[in-house]
PDB file of C-alpha atoms in Angstrom:
ATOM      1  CA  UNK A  24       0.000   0.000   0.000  1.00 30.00           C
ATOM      2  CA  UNK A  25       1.432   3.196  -0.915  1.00 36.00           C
ATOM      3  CA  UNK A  26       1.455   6.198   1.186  1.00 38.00           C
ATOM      4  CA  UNK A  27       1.053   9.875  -0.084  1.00 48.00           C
ATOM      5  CA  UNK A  28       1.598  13.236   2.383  1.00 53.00           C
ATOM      6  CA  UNK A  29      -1.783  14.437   3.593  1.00 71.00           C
ATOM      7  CA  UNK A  30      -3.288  17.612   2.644  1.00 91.00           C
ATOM      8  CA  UNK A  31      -2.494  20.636   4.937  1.00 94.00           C
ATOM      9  CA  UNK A  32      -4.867  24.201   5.761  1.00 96.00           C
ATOM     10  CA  UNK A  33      -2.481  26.388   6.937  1.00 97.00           C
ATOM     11  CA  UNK A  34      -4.119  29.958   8.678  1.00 97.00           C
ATOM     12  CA  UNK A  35      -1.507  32.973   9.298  1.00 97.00           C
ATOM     13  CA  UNK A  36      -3.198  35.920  11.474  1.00 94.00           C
ATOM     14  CA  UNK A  37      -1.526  38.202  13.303  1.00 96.00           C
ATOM     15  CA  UNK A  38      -1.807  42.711  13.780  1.00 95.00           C
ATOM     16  CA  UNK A  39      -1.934  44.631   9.919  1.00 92.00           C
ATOM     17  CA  UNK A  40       1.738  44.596   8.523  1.00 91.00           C
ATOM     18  CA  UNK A  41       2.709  41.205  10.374  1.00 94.00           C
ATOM     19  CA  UNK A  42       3.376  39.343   7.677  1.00 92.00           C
ATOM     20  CA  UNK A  43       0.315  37.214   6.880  1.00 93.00           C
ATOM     21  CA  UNK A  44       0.585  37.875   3.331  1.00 91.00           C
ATOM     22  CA  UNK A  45       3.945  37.397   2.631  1.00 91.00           C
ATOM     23  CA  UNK A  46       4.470  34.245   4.730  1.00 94.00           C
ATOM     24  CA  UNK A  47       1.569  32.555   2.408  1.00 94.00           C
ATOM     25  CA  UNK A  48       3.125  33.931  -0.386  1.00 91.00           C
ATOM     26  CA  UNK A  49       6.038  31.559   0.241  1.00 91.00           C
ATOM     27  CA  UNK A  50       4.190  28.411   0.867  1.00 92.00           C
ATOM     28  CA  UNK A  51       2.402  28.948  -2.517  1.00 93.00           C
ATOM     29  CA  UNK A  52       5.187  29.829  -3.978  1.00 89.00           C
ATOM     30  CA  UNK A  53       7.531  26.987  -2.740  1.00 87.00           C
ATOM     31  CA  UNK A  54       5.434  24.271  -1.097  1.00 87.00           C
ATOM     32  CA  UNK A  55       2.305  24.549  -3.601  1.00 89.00           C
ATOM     33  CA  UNK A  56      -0.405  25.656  -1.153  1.00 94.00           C
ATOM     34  CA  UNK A  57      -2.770  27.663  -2.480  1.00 95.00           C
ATOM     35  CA  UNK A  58      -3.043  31.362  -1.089  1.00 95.00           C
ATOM     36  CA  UNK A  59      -6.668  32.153  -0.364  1.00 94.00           C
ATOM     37  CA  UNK A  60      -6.801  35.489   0.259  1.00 87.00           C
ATOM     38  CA  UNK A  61      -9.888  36.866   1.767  1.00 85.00           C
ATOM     39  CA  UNK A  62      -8.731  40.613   0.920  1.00 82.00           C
ATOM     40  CA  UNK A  63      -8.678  39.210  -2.791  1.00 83.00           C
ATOM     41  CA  UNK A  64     -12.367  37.225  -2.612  1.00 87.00           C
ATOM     42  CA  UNK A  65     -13.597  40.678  -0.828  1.00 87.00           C
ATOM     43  CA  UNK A  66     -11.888  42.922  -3.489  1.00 85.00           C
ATOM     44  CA  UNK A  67     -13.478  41.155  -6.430  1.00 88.00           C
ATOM     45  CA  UNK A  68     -16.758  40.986  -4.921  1.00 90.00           C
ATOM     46  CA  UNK A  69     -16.542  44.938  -4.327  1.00 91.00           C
ATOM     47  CA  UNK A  70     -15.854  45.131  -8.254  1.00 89.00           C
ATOM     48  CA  UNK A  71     -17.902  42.694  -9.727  1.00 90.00           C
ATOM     49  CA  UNK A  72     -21.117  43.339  -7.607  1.00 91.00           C
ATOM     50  CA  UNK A  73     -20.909  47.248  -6.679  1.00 88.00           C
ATOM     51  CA  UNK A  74     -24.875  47.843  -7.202  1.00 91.00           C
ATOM     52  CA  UNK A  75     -25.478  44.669  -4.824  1.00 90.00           C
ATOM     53  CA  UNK A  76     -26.997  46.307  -1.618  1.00 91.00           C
ATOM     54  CA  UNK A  77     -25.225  43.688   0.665  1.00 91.00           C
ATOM     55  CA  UNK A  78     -21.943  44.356  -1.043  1.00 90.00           C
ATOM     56  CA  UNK A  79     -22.393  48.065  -1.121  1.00 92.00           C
ATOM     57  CA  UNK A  80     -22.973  48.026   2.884  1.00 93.00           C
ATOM     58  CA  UNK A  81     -19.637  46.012   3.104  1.00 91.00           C
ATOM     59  CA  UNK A  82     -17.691  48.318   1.227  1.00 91.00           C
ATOM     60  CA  UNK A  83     -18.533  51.167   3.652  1.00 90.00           C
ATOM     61  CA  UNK A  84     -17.019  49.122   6.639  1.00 86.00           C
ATOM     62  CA  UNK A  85     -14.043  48.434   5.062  1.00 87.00           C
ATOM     63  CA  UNK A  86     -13.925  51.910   3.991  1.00 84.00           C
ATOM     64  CA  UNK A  87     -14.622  53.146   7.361  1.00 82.00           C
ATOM     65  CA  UNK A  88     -11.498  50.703   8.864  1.00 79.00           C
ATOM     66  CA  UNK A  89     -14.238  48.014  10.036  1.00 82.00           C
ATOM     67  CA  UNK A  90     -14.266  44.310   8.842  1.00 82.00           C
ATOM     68  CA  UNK A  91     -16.166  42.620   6.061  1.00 87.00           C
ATOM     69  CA  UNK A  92     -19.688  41.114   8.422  1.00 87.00           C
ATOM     70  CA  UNK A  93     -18.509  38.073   9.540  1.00 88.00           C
ATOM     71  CA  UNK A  94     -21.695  36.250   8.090  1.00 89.00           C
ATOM     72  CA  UNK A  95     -21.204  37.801   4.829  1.00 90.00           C
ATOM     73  CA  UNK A  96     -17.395  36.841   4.369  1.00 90.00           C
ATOM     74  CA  UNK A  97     -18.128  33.781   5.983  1.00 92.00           C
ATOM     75  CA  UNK A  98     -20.562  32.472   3.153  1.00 91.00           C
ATOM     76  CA  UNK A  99     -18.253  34.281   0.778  1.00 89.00           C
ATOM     77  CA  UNK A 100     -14.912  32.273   2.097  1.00 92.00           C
ATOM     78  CA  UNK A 101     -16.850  28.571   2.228  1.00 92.00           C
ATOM     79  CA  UNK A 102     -17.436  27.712  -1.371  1.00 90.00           C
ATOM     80  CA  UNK A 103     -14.004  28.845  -2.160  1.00 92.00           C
ATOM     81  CA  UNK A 104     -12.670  26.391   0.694  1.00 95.00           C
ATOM     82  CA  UNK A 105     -15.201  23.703  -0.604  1.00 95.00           C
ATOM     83  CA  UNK A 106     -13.730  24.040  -3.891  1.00 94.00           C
ATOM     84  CA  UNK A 107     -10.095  23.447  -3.569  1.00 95.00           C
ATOM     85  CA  UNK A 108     -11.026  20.759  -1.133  1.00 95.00           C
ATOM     86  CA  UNK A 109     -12.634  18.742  -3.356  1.00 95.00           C
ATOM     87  CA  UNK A 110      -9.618  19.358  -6.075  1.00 95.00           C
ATOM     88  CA  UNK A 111      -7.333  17.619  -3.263  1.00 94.00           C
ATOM     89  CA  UNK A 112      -5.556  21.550  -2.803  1.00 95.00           C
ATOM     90  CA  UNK A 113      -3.787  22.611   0.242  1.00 95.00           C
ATOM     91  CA  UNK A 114      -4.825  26.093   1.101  1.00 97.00           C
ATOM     92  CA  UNK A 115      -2.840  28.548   2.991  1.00 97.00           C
ATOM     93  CA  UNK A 116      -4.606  31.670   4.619  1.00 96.00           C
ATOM     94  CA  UNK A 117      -3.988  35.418   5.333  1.00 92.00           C
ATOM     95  CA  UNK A 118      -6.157  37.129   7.679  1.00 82.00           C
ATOM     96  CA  UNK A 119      -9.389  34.899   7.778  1.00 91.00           C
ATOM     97  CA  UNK A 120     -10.666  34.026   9.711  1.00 94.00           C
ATOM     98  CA  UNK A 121     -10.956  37.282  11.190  1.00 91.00           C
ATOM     99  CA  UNK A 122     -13.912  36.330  13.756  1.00 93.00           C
ATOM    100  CA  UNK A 123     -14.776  34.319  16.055  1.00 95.00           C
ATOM    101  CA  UNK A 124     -17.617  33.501  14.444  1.00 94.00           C
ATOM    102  CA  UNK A 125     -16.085  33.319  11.286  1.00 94.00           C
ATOM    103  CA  UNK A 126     -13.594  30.585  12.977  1.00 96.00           C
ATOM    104  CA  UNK A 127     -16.318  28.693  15.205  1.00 95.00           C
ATOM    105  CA  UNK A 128     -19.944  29.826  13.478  1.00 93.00           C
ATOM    106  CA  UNK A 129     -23.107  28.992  14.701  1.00 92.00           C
ATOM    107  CA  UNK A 130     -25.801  26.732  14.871  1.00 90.00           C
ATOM    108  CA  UNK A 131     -26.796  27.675  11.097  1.00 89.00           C
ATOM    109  CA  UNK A 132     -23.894  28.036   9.389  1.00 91.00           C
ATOM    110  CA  UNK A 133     -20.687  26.044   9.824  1.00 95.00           C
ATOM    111  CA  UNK A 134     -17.436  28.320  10.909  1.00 95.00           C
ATOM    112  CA  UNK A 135     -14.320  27.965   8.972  1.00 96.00           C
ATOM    113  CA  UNK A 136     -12.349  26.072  11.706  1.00 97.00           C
ATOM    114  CA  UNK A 137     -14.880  23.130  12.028  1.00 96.00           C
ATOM    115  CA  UNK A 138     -15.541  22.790   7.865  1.00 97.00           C
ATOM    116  CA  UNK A 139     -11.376  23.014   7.563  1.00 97.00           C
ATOM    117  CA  UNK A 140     -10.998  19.896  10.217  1.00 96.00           C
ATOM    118  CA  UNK A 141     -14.130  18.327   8.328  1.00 96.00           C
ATOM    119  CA  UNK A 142     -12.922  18.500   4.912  1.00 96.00           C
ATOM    120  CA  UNK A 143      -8.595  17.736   6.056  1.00 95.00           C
ATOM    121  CA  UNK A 144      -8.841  16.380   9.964  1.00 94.00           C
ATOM    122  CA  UNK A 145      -8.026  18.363  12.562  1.00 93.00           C
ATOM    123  CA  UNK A 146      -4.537  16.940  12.704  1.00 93.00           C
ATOM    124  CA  UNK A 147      -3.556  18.705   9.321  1.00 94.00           C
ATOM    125  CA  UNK A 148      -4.991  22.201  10.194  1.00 95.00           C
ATOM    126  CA  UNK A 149      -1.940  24.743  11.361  1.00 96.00           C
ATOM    127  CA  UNK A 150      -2.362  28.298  13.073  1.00 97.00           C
ATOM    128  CA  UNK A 151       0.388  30.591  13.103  1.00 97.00           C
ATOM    129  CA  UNK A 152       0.262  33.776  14.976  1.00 97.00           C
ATOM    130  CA  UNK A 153       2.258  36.758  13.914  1.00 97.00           C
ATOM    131  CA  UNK A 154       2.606  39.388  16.603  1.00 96.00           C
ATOM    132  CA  UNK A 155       3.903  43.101  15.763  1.00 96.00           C
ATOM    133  CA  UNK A 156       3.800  46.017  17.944  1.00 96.00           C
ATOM    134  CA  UNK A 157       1.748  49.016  16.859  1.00 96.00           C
ATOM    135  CA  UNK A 158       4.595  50.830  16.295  1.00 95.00           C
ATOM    136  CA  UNK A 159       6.116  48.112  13.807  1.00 94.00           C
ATOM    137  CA  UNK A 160       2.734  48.333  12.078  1.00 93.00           C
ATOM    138  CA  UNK A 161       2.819  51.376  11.134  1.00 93.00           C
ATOM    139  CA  UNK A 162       6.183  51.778  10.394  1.00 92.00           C
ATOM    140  CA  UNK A 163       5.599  48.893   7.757  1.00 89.00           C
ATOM    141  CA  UNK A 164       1.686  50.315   6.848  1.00 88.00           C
ATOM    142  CA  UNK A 165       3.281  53.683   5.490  1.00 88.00           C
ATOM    143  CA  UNK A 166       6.221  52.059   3.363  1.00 87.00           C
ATOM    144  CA  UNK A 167       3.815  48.936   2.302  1.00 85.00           C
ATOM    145  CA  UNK A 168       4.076  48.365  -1.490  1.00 89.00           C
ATOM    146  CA  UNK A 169       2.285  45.772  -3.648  1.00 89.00           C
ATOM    147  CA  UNK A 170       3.223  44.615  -7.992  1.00 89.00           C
ATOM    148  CA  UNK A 171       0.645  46.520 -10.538  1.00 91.00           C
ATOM    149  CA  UNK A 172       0.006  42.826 -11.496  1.00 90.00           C
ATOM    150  CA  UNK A 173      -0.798  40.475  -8.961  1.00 85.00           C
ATOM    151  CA  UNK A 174      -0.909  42.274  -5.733  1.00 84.00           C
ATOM    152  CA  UNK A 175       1.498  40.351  -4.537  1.00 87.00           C
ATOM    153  CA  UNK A 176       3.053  42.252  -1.112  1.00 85.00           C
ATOM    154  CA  UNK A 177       6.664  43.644  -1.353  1.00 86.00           C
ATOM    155  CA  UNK A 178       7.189  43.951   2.597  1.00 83.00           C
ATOM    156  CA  UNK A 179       9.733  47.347   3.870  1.00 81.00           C
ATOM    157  CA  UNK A 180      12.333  44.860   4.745  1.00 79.00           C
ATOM    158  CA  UNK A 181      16.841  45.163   3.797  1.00 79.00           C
ATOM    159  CA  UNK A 182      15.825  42.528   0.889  1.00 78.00           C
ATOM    160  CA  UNK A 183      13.127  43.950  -0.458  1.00 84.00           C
ATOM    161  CA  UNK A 184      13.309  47.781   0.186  1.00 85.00           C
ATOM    162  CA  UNK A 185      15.011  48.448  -2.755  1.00 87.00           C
ATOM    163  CA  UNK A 186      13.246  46.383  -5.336  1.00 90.00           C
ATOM    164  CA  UNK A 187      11.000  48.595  -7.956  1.00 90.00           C
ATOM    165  CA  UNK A 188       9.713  45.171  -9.502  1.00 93.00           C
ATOM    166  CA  UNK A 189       7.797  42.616  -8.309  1.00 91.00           C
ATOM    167  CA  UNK A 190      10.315  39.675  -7.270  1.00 88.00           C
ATOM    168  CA  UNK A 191       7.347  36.944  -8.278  1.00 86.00           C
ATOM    169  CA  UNK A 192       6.125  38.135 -11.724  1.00 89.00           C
ATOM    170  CA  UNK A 193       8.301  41.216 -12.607  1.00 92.00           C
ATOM    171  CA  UNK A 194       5.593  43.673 -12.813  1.00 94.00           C
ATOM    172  CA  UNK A 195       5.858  47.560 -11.134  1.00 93.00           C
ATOM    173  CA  UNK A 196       5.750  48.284  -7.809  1.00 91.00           C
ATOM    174  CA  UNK A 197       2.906  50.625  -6.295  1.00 90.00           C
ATOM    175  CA  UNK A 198       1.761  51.201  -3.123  1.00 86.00           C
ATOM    176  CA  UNK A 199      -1.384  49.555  -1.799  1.00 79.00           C
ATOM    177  CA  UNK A 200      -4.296  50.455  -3.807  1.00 73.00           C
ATOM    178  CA  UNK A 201      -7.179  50.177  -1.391  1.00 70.00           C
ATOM    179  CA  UNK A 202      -5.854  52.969   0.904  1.00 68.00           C
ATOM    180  CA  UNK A 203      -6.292  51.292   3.795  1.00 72.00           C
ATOM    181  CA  UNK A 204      -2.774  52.544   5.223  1.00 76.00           C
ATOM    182  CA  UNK A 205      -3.086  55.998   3.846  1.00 80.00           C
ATOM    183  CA  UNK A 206      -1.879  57.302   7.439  1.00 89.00           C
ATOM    184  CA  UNK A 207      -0.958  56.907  10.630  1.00 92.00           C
ATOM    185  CA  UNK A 208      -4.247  57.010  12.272  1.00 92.00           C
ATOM    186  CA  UNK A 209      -5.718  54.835   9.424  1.00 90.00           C
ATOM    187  CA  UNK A 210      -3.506  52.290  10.686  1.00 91.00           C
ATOM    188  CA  UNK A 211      -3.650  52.725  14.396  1.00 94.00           C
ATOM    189  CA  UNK A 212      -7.749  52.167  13.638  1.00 92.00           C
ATOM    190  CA  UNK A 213      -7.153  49.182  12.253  1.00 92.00           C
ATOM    191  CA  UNK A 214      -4.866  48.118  15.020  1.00 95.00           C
ATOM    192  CA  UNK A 215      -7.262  48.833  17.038  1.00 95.00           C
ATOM    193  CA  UNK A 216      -9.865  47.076  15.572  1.00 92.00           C
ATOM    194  CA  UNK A 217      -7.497  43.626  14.899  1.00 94.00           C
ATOM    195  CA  UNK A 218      -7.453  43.722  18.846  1.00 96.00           C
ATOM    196  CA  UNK A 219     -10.775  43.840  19.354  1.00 94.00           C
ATOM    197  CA  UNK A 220     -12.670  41.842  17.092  1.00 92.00           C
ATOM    198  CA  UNK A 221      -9.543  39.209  15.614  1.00 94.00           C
ATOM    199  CA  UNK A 222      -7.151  38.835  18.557  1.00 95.00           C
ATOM    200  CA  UNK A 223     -10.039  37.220  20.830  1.00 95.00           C
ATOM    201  CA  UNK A 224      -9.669  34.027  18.250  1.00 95.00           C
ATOM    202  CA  UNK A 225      -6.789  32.577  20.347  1.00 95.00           C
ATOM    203  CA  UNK A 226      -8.807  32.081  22.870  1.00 95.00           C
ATOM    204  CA  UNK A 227     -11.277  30.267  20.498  1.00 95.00           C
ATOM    205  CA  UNK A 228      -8.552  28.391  18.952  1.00 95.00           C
ATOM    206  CA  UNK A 229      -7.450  27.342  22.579  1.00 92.00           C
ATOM    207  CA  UNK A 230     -10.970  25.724  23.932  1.00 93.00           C
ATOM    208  CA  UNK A 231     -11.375  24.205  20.404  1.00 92.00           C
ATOM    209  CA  UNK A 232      -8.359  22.177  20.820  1.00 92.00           C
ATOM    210  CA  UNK A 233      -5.729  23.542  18.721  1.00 93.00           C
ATOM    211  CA  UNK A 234      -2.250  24.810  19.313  1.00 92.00           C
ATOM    212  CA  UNK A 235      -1.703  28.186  17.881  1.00 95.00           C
ATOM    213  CA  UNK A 236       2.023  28.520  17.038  1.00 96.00           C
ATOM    214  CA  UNK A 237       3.884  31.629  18.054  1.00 97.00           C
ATOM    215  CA  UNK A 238       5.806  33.701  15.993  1.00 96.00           C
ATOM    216  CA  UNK A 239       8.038  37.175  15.964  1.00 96.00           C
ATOM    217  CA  UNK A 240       6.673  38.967  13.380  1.00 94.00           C
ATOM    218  CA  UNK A 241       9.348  41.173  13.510  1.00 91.00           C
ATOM    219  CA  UNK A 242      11.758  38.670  12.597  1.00 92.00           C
ATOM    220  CA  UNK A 243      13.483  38.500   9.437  1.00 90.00           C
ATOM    221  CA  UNK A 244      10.841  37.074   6.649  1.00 90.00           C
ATOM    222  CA  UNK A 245      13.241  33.965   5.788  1.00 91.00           C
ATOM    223  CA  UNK A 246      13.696  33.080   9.413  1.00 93.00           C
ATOM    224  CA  UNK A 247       9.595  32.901  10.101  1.00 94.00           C
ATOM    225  CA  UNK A 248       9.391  30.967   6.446  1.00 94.00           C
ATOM    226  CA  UNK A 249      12.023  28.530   7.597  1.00 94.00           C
ATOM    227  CA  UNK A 250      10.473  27.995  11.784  1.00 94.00           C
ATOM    228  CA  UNK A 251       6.845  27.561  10.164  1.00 94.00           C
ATOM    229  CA  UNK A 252       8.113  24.787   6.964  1.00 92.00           C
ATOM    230  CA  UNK A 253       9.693  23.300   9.966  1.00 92.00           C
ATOM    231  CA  UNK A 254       6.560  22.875  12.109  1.00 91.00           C
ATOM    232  CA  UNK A 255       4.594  21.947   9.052  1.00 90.00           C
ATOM    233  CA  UNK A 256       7.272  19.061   8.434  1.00 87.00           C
ATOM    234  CA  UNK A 257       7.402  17.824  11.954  1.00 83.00           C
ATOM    235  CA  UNK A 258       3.965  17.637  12.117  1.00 71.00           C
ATOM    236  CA  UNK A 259       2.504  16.233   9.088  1.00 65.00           C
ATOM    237  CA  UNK A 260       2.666  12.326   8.891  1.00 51.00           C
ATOM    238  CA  UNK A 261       2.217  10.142   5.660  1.00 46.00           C
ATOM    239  CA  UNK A 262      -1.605   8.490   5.203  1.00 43.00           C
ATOM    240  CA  UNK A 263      -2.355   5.248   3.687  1.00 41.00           C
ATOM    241  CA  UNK A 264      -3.447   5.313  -0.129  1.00 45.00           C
ATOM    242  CA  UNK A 265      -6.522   3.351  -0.538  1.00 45.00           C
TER     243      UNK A 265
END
């Protein structure tokens, strides 16, 4: 009987400017995850549908520094999950859940945590915290950059500060086109608002039964790649084929 690695789901959350993105950049890029990006499902959703009533309503949160309502992204983020479960896909998050009730959901609708240890056991779902200061936010919210082409983040770091291309597909370097770190006060809102409505998930993630793995965010981006590939090795054990 042959044996093949199990699929992973692999959530990053942490402070704005921690890191999610990047850190998920690299295990798409190098392990073959696939990024899910909730910023990108809510994005297209704000272009595609902008006469959509519910849509419209979400936009002004987001514009205002407030989150996407968790039922709304929730329903948005589950047939995308579905999806790439059912192609076999290991997915690798940034930022979502952002809830608790995204993470645990409610009698109605299943959260993201229980439908991710559903669809790839609970032994192959990994949580990595990121933790910044305020200050280190930002610091890396006013110099933040992102490529013309695929948004991909170019993090104010030595190896990347110079760069006026993207290092993944070559295209130009902009800053973030949503405006969401326009200032510091923009930033410090949405500090604010990470430690009020997305921090509270470790305790979630705690009763629920799952170890949430510390990291420095302010670490260098290599060293955080290399501590999380080595959890994700350690951890995930070969399955029987049927």
């Amino acid at each position: 009987m042959e044996e093949r690695m199990p699929k992973q789901a692999v959530i990053f959350f942490g402070p704005p400017g921690s890191g999610k993105g990047t850190q998920a950049l690299w295990l798409e890029q190098e392990a073959g995850f696939f990024h899910l990006e909730s910023t990108a499902i809510i994005r297209a959703q704000f272009r595609d549908h902008p006469d959509d009533p519910v849509v419209a309503k979400q936009k002004k949160n987001v514009d205002a520094g407030e989150l996407v309502d968790p039922p709304v992204i929730l329903e948005w983020m589950r047939g995308s999950i579905e999806k790439l479960a059912a192609e076999g896909k290991s997915i690798v998050f940034s930022g979502s859940p952002r809830t608790v009730y995204e993470a645990r959901g409610d009698a109605d609708h299943e959260g993201e945590i229980p439908l991710l240890s559903r669809l790839y056991g609970p032994e192959n779902v990994h949580i990595f915290y990121l933790d910044i200061t305020v200050q280190e936010a930002i610091r890396r919210g006013l110099a933040r950059r992102v490529c013309t082409l695929n948004d991909h983040p170019i993090p104010d770091t030595p190896e990347f500060r110079n760069l006026t291309v993207c290092p993944w597909d070559g295209s130009p370097l902009r800053k973030r086109p949503d405006n969401l770190d326009k200032d510091e006060a923009s930033i410090r809102n949405r500090f604010a608002v990470f430690e009020r409505r997305t921090k509270p998930m470790l305790d979630y993630f705690g009763t629920a039964g799952y170890q949430v793995i510390h990291l420095n965010g302010a670490d260098e981006i290599t060293s955080i790649h290399a501590k999380a590939v080595e959890v994700l090795e350690r951890r995930r054990m070969p399955v029987p084929e049927e």
